[in-house]
């Protein structure tokens, strides 16, 4: 019988070969011969070889060492340590790599990733898992890390203090949240959803500030860096221009009466109609001018790369608390929350919130997002997201009638169905249950 691992190691292409490699049925000798004939036409990357071997079912990771790129082999032990600390490598009680771990590990690899992981393992061996991962995600290249060594050292010195500040600021936000929600209700006449930023999110934001060169030496300076401590969101069933105009009129009254101060407006859209018209945007700017201050004059429509549509304002409440006010339609709001899962993963955010069960639950999604980029398919996925948001906006405007049906998932992404909006919807709901149970 043919040596399937040896065949998988060969370089091949063609539909028959692909069928062979993805088949769950044991390949026949005839099919094996066809694969051998087509082998050698292209050079797949290391991860493609690993994937193909894994699909054959012989995925004991210890056997995959020989198929790693040379740089990975030379630094294997250190990379395994780094990989374990980033959560990409799992071992059994005896220290043996578990089946499938190497495949997950390799999805993050390119030359910069090798060097970056080795740089971290060499210079910051005492970092906890979460902080190690934060540094890994903060800088795109080892060169960037070396250039920012002073910032990294400063962050290491203050990170414990940052976490203390974050916990204090979170408590302040929780106390203020209900008051600010009532204030927005009194101004706009619609009950908003409200949330105080959690300490993990505050800590991540403060850490990014320090890693980018900002100094935070005390609680007061930490507070100043959080411009969205209390988030209020108006989710609309009626997104007609008449209703939006009523909301804009009430915001302007709130500005003129001194109940709120709007410091920035973002009217996000991309190939779709934004919620605020240019005239409504200008109306808010004029209301601030009457009150004696200026809102930075951004474009009346800012490009949202994903296609997401939302009207958002940075505001100062009458209490002095900084917050954010978001206005969006009901369907847009639902899918915006769902799409935040891959969005946050791409930005290197800690979506697991240090909840072990949640981190494990999100692993397949993180793998898929990382693999998309690794295989050059992220632009196709971006186009799918944009098309979904265009459809959602047209649907809520009444331009599409009948059953709500999102655009078809691209054929080239069939191995990534976990990233379909419909799949992410289920994942989002389950993740909420896990998080709620943990917090309870």
Tab-separated table of C-alpha atoms in Angstrom:
chain	number	residue	atom	x	y	z
A	1	UNK	CA	0.000	0.000	0.000
A	2	UNK	CA	1.215	3.494	-0.826
A	3	UNK	CA	2.896	5.630	1.819
A	4	UNK	CA	0.329	8.419	2.147
A	5	UNK	CA	2.553	10.616	4.292
A	6	UNK	CA	5.297	10.474	1.656
A	7	UNK	CA	2.757	11.426	-1.019
A	8	UNK	CA	1.492	14.300	1.132
A	9	UNK	CA	5.038	15.610	1.449
A	10	UNK	CA	5.288	15.886	-2.316
A	11	UNK	CA	4.324	19.088	-4.042
A	12	UNK	CA	1.193	18.804	-6.100
A	13	UNK	CA	-1.868	20.519	-7.516
A	14	UNK	CA	-4.978	19.675	-9.511
A	15	UNK	CA	-8.590	18.833	-8.642
A	16	UNK	CA	-7.913	15.114	-8.330
A	17	UNK	CA	-5.068	15.784	-5.911
A	18	UNK	CA	-7.234	18.139	-3.887
A	19	UNK	CA	-9.967	15.498	-3.746
A	20	UNK	CA	-7.391	13.018	-2.525
A	21	UNK	CA	-6.114	15.299	0.217
A	22	UNK	CA	-9.547	16.395	1.513
A	23	UNK	CA	-11.233	13.032	1.271
A	24	UNK	CA	-12.391	11.351	4.461
A	25	UNK	CA	-12.356	8.004	2.668
A	26	UNK	CA	-9.134	5.982	2.456
A	27	UNK	CA	-7.627	6.730	-0.976
A	28	UNK	CA	-7.523	3.974	-3.559
A	29	UNK	CA	-4.308	2.834	-5.256
A	30	UNK	CA	-5.563	4.258	-8.559
A	31	UNK	CA	-6.153	7.671	-7.016
A	32	UNK	CA	-2.750	7.493	-5.320
A	33	UNK	CA	-1.083	6.891	-8.694
A	34	UNK	CA	-2.882	9.932	-10.162
A	35	UNK	CA	-1.670	12.092	-7.289
A	36	UNK	CA	1.902	10.902	-7.741
A	37	UNK	CA	1.738	11.887	-11.419
A	38	UNK	CA	0.456	15.382	-10.616
A	39	UNK	CA	2.932	15.966	-7.797
A	40	UNK	CA	5.735	18.484	-8.130
A	41	UNK	CA	3.951	21.190	-10.119
A	42	UNK	CA	3.835	23.831	-7.405
A	43	UNK	CA	5.463	24.529	-4.070
A	44	UNK	CA	2.881	24.856	-1.303
A	45	UNK	CA	3.813	26.555	1.946
A	46	UNK	CA	4.695	24.591	5.053
A	47	UNK	CA	1.228	25.084	6.489
A	48	UNK	CA	-0.398	23.716	3.327
A	49	UNK	CA	1.720	20.575	3.632
A	50	UNK	CA	0.805	20.262	7.285
A	51	UNK	CA	-2.880	20.766	6.487
A	52	UNK	CA	-2.768	18.077	3.831
A	53	UNK	CA	-1.079	15.592	6.124
A	54	UNK	CA	-3.591	16.390	8.858
A	55	UNK	CA	-6.496	15.764	6.520
A	56	UNK	CA	-5.122	12.284	5.873
A	57	UNK	CA	-5.693	11.614	9.542
A	58	UNK	CA	-2.023	11.093	10.447
A	59	UNK	CA	-1.600	14.266	12.438
A	60	UNK	CA	0.546	13.294	15.401
A	61	UNK	CA	2.337	16.599	15.843
A	62	UNK	CA	5.638	15.045	16.897
A	63	UNK	CA	5.954	13.651	13.350
A	64	UNK	CA	5.453	17.082	11.816
A	65	UNK	CA	8.730	18.507	13.104
A	66	UNK	CA	10.495	17.336	9.923
A	67	UNK	CA	8.126	19.372	7.766
A	68	UNK	CA	8.707	22.656	9.585
A	69	UNK	CA	10.695	25.425	7.903
A	70	UNK	CA	14.395	25.381	8.815
A	71	UNK	CA	14.209	28.449	11.085
A	72	UNK	CA	11.448	26.828	13.127
A	73	UNK	CA	13.431	23.590	13.462
A	74	UNK	CA	16.539	25.431	14.666
A	75	UNK	CA	14.590	27.253	17.391
A	76	UNK	CA	12.019	24.561	18.015
A	77	UNK	CA	12.159	24.445	21.837
A	78	UNK	CA	11.898	28.212	22.282
A	79	UNK	CA	9.108	28.453	19.744
A	80	UNK	CA	7.187	25.707	21.537
A	81	UNK	CA	7.526	27.643	24.807
A	82	UNK	CA	6.318	30.824	23.130
A	83	UNK	CA	3.532	28.968	21.360
A	84	UNK	CA	2.288	27.444	24.610
A	85	UNK	CA	2.215	30.836	26.282
A	86	UNK	CA	0.262	32.327	23.384
A	87	UNK	CA	-2.198	29.453	23.539
A	88	UNK	CA	-1.313	28.024	20.130
A	89	UNK	CA	0.367	24.888	21.476
A	90	UNK	CA	-1.153	22.231	23.716
A	91	UNK	CA	0.729	19.351	25.357
A	92	UNK	CA	-0.258	16.276	27.318
A	93	UNK	CA	0.913	15.512	30.866
A	94	UNK	CA	4.229	14.126	29.587
A	95	UNK	CA	4.955	17.242	27.527
A	96	UNK	CA	4.176	15.607	24.144
A	97	UNK	CA	2.568	17.926	21.611
A	98	UNK	CA	-1.086	17.092	21.175
A	99	UNK	CA	-2.469	16.160	17.782
A	100	UNK	CA	-3.391	19.246	15.787
A	101	UNK	CA	-1.366	21.672	17.913
A	102	UNK	CA	1.353	22.162	15.341
A	103	UNK	CA	-1.216	23.014	12.703
A	104	UNK	CA	-2.702	25.726	14.899
A	105	UNK	CA	0.771	26.964	15.787
A	106	UNK	CA	1.826	27.289	12.161
A	107	UNK	CA	-1.168	29.386	11.145
A	108	UNK	CA	0.414	32.437	12.799
A	109	UNK	CA	3.826	31.902	11.306
A	110	UNK	CA	5.774	33.929	8.838
A	111	UNK	CA	9.392	35.074	9.187
A	112	UNK	CA	8.400	38.049	11.322
A	113	UNK	CA	6.319	35.873	13.610
A	114	UNK	CA	9.227	33.477	14.184
A	115	UNK	CA	11.497	36.360	15.084
A	116	UNK	CA	8.889	38.149	17.145
A	117	UNK	CA	8.100	35.071	19.242
A	118	UNK	CA	11.792	34.361	19.795
A	119	UNK	CA	12.387	38.005	20.734
A	120	UNK	CA	9.625	37.809	23.330
A	121	UNK	CA	10.749	34.454	24.706
A	122	UNK	CA	14.331	35.675	25.022
A	123	UNK	CA	13.621	39.090	26.542
A	124	UNK	CA	10.378	38.730	28.464
A	125	UNK	CA	10.336	35.203	29.858
A	126	UNK	CA	8.613	36.183	33.116
A	127	UNK	CA	5.515	37.678	31.511
A	128	UNK	CA	2.137	36.105	32.240
A	129	UNK	CA	0.248	34.474	29.372
A	130	UNK	CA	-2.159	37.404	28.791
A	131	UNK	CA	0.605	40.045	28.873
A	132	UNK	CA	2.867	37.963	26.625
A	133	UNK	CA	0.033	37.753	24.096
A	134	UNK	CA	-0.664	41.484	24.434
A	135	UNK	CA	2.924	42.314	23.485
A	136	UNK	CA	2.869	39.827	20.619
A	137	UNK	CA	-0.233	41.533	19.196
A	138	UNK	CA	0.938	45.105	19.840
A	139	UNK	CA	3.740	45.189	17.285
A	140	UNK	CA	3.732	43.912	13.723
A	141	UNK	CA	7.459	43.200	13.401
A	142	UNK	CA	10.461	42.469	15.646
A	143	UNK	CA	12.035	45.643	14.289
A	144	UNK	CA	9.051	47.609	15.573
A	145	UNK	CA	9.425	45.892	18.927
A	146	UNK	CA	13.119	46.767	19.134
A	147	UNK	CA	12.342	50.396	18.222
A	148	UNK	CA	9.758	50.527	21.025
A	149	UNK	CA	11.818	48.807	23.700
A	150	UNK	CA	11.619	51.879	25.956
A	151	UNK	CA	7.825	51.867	25.690
A	152	UNK	CA	7.742	48.146	26.458
A	153	UNK	CA	9.954	48.596	29.526
A	154	UNK	CA	7.812	51.532	30.683
A	155	UNK	CA	4.691	49.398	30.266
A	156	UNK	CA	6.267	46.537	32.247
A	157	UNK	CA	6.936	48.981	35.085
A	158	UNK	CA	3.401	50.394	35.192
A	159	UNK	CA	1.176	47.507	34.009
A	160	UNK	CA	0.173	46.446	37.547
A	161	UNK	CA	-0.737	50.043	38.350
A	162	UNK	CA	-2.685	50.267	35.074
A	163	UNK	CA	-4.764	47.299	36.181
A	164	UNK	CA	-5.476	48.981	39.545
A	165	UNK	CA	-6.517	52.165	37.721
A	166	UNK	CA	-8.710	50.106	35.375
A	167	UNK	CA	-10.585	48.468	38.269
A	168	UNK	CA	-11.190	51.871	39.895
A	169	UNK	CA	-12.345	53.482	36.631
A	170	UNK	CA	-14.699	50.560	35.942
A	171	UNK	CA	-16.385	51.059	39.342
A	172	UNK	CA	-16.770	54.786	38.617
A	173	UNK	CA	-18.323	53.955	35.256
A	174	UNK	CA	-20.835	51.511	36.759
A	175	UNK	CA	-21.959	54.153	39.283
A	176	UNK	CA	-22.389	56.739	36.522
A	177	UNK	CA	-23.984	54.512	33.863
A	178	UNK	CA	-27.603	54.632	35.040
A	179	UNK	CA	-27.438	58.396	35.642
A	180	UNK	CA	-26.092	58.987	32.139
A	181	UNK	CA	-28.721	56.691	30.603
A	182	UNK	CA	-31.448	58.729	32.316
A	183	UNK	CA	-29.863	61.938	31.072
A	184	UNK	CA	-29.828	60.685	27.460
A	185	UNK	CA	-33.453	59.520	27.821
A	186	UNK	CA	-34.478	62.983	29.040
A	187	UNK	CA	-32.687	64.622	26.111
A	188	UNK	CA	-33.662	62.311	23.233
A	189	UNK	CA	-36.868	60.740	24.509
A	190	UNK	CA	-35.799	57.165	23.747
A	191	UNK	CA	-34.545	54.731	26.380
A	192	UNK	CA	-30.942	53.810	25.518
A	193	UNK	CA	-28.942	50.652	26.159
A	194	UNK	CA	-26.103	51.543	28.519
A	195	UNK	CA	-22.909	49.872	29.585
A	196	UNK	CA	-19.817	50.847	31.529
A	197	UNK	CA	-16.518	49.820	29.956
A	198	UNK	CA	-15.127	46.713	31.714
A	199	UNK	CA	-11.794	46.726	33.504
A	200	UNK	CA	-10.218	44.325	30.978
A	201	UNK	CA	-11.142	46.656	28.086
A	202	UNK	CA	-9.914	49.677	30.037
A	203	UNK	CA	-6.650	47.904	30.837
A	204	UNK	CA	-6.177	46.914	27.166
A	205	UNK	CA	-6.759	50.496	26.062
A	206	UNK	CA	-4.400	51.977	28.666
A	207	UNK	CA	-1.754	49.377	27.763
A	208	UNK	CA	-2.003	50.271	24.063
A	209	UNK	CA	-1.566	53.948	24.954
A	210	UNK	CA	1.626	53.252	26.919
A	211	UNK	CA	2.979	50.846	24.286
A	212	UNK	CA	2.441	53.636	21.737
A	213	UNK	CA	4.480	56.107	23.765
A	214	UNK	CA	1.916	57.836	26.013
A	215	UNK	CA	2.721	58.342	29.681
A	216	UNK	CA	0.252	57.388	32.411
A	217	UNK	CA	1.607	58.148	35.870
A	218	UNK	CA	-1.550	58.399	37.984
A	219	UNK	CA	-5.291	57.694	38.117
A	220	UNK	CA	-6.187	61.134	36.777
A	221	UNK	CA	-4.055	60.655	33.663
A	222	UNK	CA	-5.572	57.182	33.196
A	223	UNK	CA	-9.104	58.642	33.322
A	224	UNK	CA	-8.192	61.198	30.655
A	225	UNK	CA	-7.195	58.396	28.255
A	226	UNK	CA	-10.630	56.720	28.413
A	227	UNK	CA	-12.998	58.729	26.251
A	228	UNK	CA	-15.789	56.135	26.168
A	229	UNK	CA	-16.170	54.995	29.770
A	230	UNK	CA	-19.950	54.993	29.582
A	231	UNK	CA	-21.458	53.854	26.304
A	232	UNK	CA	-25.074	54.670	25.492
A	233	UNK	CA	-26.694	53.205	22.408
A	234	UNK	CA	-29.966	54.168	20.786
A	235	UNK	CA	-31.275	51.204	18.775
A	236	UNK	CA	-34.046	52.268	16.434
A	237	UNK	CA	-37.006	50.333	15.075
A	238	UNK	CA	-37.925	53.395	13.030
A	239	UNK	CA	-34.953	54.630	10.993
A	240	UNK	CA	-36.986	57.005	8.822
A	241	UNK	CA	-35.518	60.441	8.145
A	242	UNK	CA	-38.391	61.992	10.126
A	243	UNK	CA	-37.457	60.040	13.244
A	244	UNK	CA	-33.706	60.682	12.775
A	245	UNK	CA	-34.462	64.413	12.413
A	246	UNK	CA	-36.390	64.369	15.697
A	247	UNK	CA	-33.361	62.789	17.419
A	248	UNK	CA	-30.971	65.364	15.911
A	249	UNK	CA	-33.247	68.216	17.051
A	250	UNK	CA	-33.244	66.825	20.612
A	251	UNK	CA	-29.437	66.406	20.608
A	252	UNK	CA	-29.096	70.053	19.578
A	253	UNK	CA	-31.431	71.120	22.401
A	254	UNK	CA	-29.311	69.083	24.815
A	255	UNK	CA	-26.147	70.836	23.597
A	256	UNK	CA	-27.690	74.318	23.797
A	257	UNK	CA	-29.067	73.695	27.316
A	258	UNK	CA	-25.627	72.483	28.503
A	259	UNK	CA	-26.829	68.970	29.407
A	260	UNK	CA	-24.273	67.354	27.100
A	261	UNK	CA	-21.224	68.480	25.170
A	262	UNK	CA	-20.519	66.765	21.844
A	263	UNK	CA	-16.769	66.710	21.142
A	264	UNK	CA	-16.704	64.553	17.982
A	265	UNK	CA	-19.179	63.152	15.457
A	266	UNK	CA	-18.577	60.074	13.333
A	267	UNK	CA	-21.148	59.317	10.656
A	268	UNK	CA	-19.919	55.910	9.489
A	269	UNK	CA	-20.963	54.320	6.194
A	270	UNK	CA	-19.448	52.787	3.056
A	271	UNK	CA	-21.405	52.534	-0.194
A	272	UNK	CA	-24.585	52.933	1.900
A	273	UNK	CA	-26.625	55.892	3.106
A	274	UNK	CA	-25.406	57.106	6.551
A	275	UNK	CA	-27.939	57.707	9.329
A	276	UNK	CA	-27.257	61.461	9.511
A	277	UNK	CA	-27.627	63.582	6.380
A	278	UNK	CA	-24.969	66.283	5.689
A	279	UNK	CA	-27.554	68.880	6.823
A	280	UNK	CA	-28.175	67.084	10.129
A	281	UNK	CA	-24.426	66.743	10.667
A	282	UNK	CA	-24.046	70.490	10.122
A	283	UNK	CA	-26.974	71.229	12.450
A	284	UNK	CA	-25.155	69.581	15.393
A	285	UNK	CA	-21.927	71.499	14.628
A	286	UNK	CA	-23.873	74.799	14.582
A	287	UNK	CA	-25.557	73.987	17.913
A	288	UNK	CA	-22.095	73.555	19.497
A	289	UNK	CA	-20.913	76.847	17.948
A	290	UNK	CA	-23.878	78.634	19.539
A	291	UNK	CA	-22.750	77.227	22.872
A	292	UNK	CA	-19.291	78.676	22.276
A	293	UNK	CA	-17.197	75.658	21.339
A	294	UNK	CA	-16.143	73.943	18.138
A	295	UNK	CA	-16.633	70.311	17.094
A	296	UNK	CA	-13.775	69.231	14.783
A	297	UNK	CA	-15.131	69.483	11.250
A	298	UNK	CA	-14.747	65.952	9.939
A	299	UNK	CA	-16.363	64.796	6.724
A	300	UNK	CA	-20.144	64.501	7.051
A	301	UNK	CA	-19.665	60.846	6.093
A	302	UNK	CA	-16.673	58.806	7.292
A	303	UNK	CA	-15.721	55.657	5.459
A	304	UNK	CA	-16.321	52.507	7.461
A	305	UNK	CA	-14.003	49.943	5.859
A	306	UNK	CA	-16.260	47.059	6.845
A	307	UNK	CA	-19.372	48.788	5.497
A	308	UNK	CA	-20.914	49.070	8.956
A	309	UNK	CA	-23.332	52.023	9.292
A	310	UNK	CA	-23.544	53.951	12.564
A	311	UNK	CA	-23.833	57.515	13.845
A	312	UNK	CA	-21.493	57.920	16.829
A	313	UNK	CA	-20.617	60.851	19.034
A	314	UNK	CA	-18.039	61.369	21.752
A	315	UNK	CA	-19.807	63.311	24.483
A	316	UNK	CA	-19.205	64.815	27.913
A	317	UNK	CA	-22.164	64.347	30.262
A	318	UNK	CA	-23.234	67.078	32.670
A	319	UNK	CA	-21.458	65.123	35.444
A	320	UNK	CA	-18.173	65.462	33.537
A	321	UNK	CA	-18.092	61.750	32.617
A	322	UNK	CA	-16.763	61.039	29.119
A	323	UNK	CA	-18.911	58.714	27.049
A	324	UNK	CA	-19.998	57.653	23.623
A	325	UNK	CA	-23.474	57.864	22.101
A	326	UNK	CA	-24.249	55.493	19.229
A	327	UNK	CA	-27.323	55.564	17.010
A	328	UNK	CA	-28.150	52.708	14.658
A	329	UNK	CA	-30.963	50.554	13.315
A	330	UNK	CA	-32.077	47.349	15.037
A	331	UNK	CA	-30.804	44.918	12.372
A	332	UNK	CA	-27.564	46.847	11.854
A	333	UNK	CA	-26.966	46.744	15.594
A	334	UNK	CA	-27.437	42.971	15.755
A	335	UNK	CA	-24.975	42.189	12.969
A	336	UNK	CA	-22.523	44.863	14.130
A	337	UNK	CA	-22.196	43.029	17.453
A	338	UNK	CA	-21.781	39.707	15.650
A	339	UNK	CA	-19.102	41.018	13.271
A	340	UNK	CA	-17.171	42.408	16.235
A	341	UNK	CA	-15.948	38.865	16.945
A	342	UNK	CA	-13.631	38.602	13.868
A	343	UNK	CA	-12.987	42.368	14.022
A	344	UNK	CA	-11.618	42.142	17.570
A	345	UNK	CA	-9.585	39.027	16.764
A	346	UNK	CA	-7.952	40.859	13.858
A	347	UNK	CA	-7.042	43.728	16.169
A	348	UNK	CA	-5.471	41.331	18.657
A	349	UNK	CA	-8.031	42.004	21.382
A	350	UNK	CA	-8.564	39.588	24.230
A	351	UNK	CA	-12.047	38.383	23.237
A	352	UNK	CA	-11.891	35.534	25.743
A	353	UNK	CA	-11.828	38.089	28.592
A	354	UNK	CA	-9.540	35.695	30.522
A	355	UNK	CA	-12.480	33.294	30.946
A	356	UNK	CA	-11.006	29.814	30.187
A	357	UNK	CA	-14.239	28.355	28.808
A	358	UNK	CA	-14.795	31.396	26.595
A	359	UNK	CA	-11.184	31.367	25.328
A	360	UNK	CA	-11.547	27.699	24.382
A	361	UNK	CA	-14.910	28.356	22.711
A	362	UNK	CA	-13.430	31.114	20.521
A	363	UNK	CA	-10.345	29.066	19.491
A	364	UNK	CA	-11.812	27.770	16.175
A	365	UNK	CA	-12.862	31.298	15.200
A	366	UNK	CA	-9.402	32.679	16.020
A	367	UNK	CA	-7.836	29.882	13.969
A	368	UNK	CA	-10.077	30.653	11.006
A	369	UNK	CA	-9.386	34.409	11.112
A	370	UNK	CA	-5.621	33.840	11.351
A	371	UNK	CA	-5.702	31.253	8.575
A	372	UNK	CA	-7.628	33.642	6.304
A	373	UNK	CA	-4.781	36.130	6.425
A	374	UNK	CA	-2.131	33.420	6.232
A	375	UNK	CA	-3.670	32.117	3.002
A	376	UNK	CA	-4.297	35.549	1.438
A	377	UNK	CA	-8.082	35.262	1.624
A	378	UNK	CA	-8.840	38.155	3.985
A	379	UNK	CA	-9.766	40.559	1.156
A	380	UNK	CA	-12.396	38.117	-0.102
A	381	UNK	CA	-13.823	37.964	3.416
A	382	UNK	CA	-13.757	41.772	3.701
A	383	UNK	CA	-15.808	41.989	0.487
A	384	UNK	CA	-18.328	39.511	1.921
A	385	UNK	CA	-18.698	41.639	5.091
A	386	UNK	CA	-19.139	44.816	3.016
A	387	UNK	CA	-21.810	43.132	0.874
A	388	UNK	CA	-23.645	41.975	4.007
A	389	UNK	CA	-23.729	45.463	5.482
A	390	UNK	CA	-24.899	46.987	2.186
A	391	UNK	CA	-27.716	44.439	2.107
A	392	UNK	CA	-28.653	45.096	5.760
A	393	UNK	CA	-28.805	48.865	5.204
A	394	UNK	CA	-30.971	48.508	2.097
A	395	UNK	CA	-33.246	46.091	3.931
A	396	UNK	CA	-33.806	48.415	6.891
A	397	UNK	CA	-34.469	51.290	4.450
A	398	UNK	CA	-37.210	49.196	2.815
A	399	UNK	CA	-35.364	48.969	-0.508
A	400	UNK	CA	-35.395	45.166	-0.238
A	401	UNK	CA	-38.710	43.471	0.506
A	402	UNK	CA	-39.505	39.888	1.400
A	403	UNK	CA	-37.559	37.454	3.529
A	404	UNK	CA	-34.304	38.701	5.061
A	405	UNK	CA	-31.519	36.744	3.362
A	406	UNK	CA	-27.843	37.718	3.668
A	407	UNK	CA	-25.549	37.481	0.605
A	408	UNK	CA	-24.149	34.073	-0.245
A	409	UNK	CA	-20.878	33.079	1.403
A	410	UNK	CA	-18.013	33.118	-1.171
A	411	UNK	CA	-17.158	29.735	-2.715
A	412	UNK	CA	-13.446	30.361	-2.124
A	413	UNK	CA	-14.141	30.519	1.613
A	414	UNK	CA	-16.063	27.266	1.957
A	415	UNK	CA	-13.437	25.970	4.418
A	416	UNK	CA	-14.194	28.980	6.640
A	417	UNK	CA	-17.951	28.610	7.118
A	418	UNK	CA	-17.504	29.283	10.819
A	419	UNK	CA	-17.008	32.953	9.770
A	420	UNK	CA	-20.383	33.240	8.010
A	421	UNK	CA	-22.626	35.811	9.692
A	422	UNK	CA	-25.187	33.066	10.350
A	423	UNK	CA	-22.535	30.937	12.105
A	424	UNK	CA	-21.152	33.901	14.037
A	425	UNK	CA	-24.690	34.706	15.197
A	426	UNK	CA	-24.927	31.322	16.961
A	427	UNK	CA	-21.401	31.686	18.366
A	428	UNK	CA	-22.207	35.174	19.662
A	429	UNK	CA	-25.334	33.943	21.474
A	430	UNK	CA	-23.507	30.993	23.060
A	431	UNK	CA	-20.581	33.235	24.081
A	432	UNK	CA	-23.016	35.569	25.865
A	433	UNK	CA	-24.359	32.628	27.882
A	434	UNK	CA	-20.841	31.574	28.891
A	435	UNK	CA	-19.915	35.118	29.888
A	436	UNK	CA	-23.174	35.680	31.816
A	437	UNK	CA	-22.739	32.406	33.695
A	438	UNK	CA	-19.157	33.326	34.590
A	439	UNK	CA	-20.093	36.806	35.822
A	440	UNK	CA	-23.019	35.413	37.815
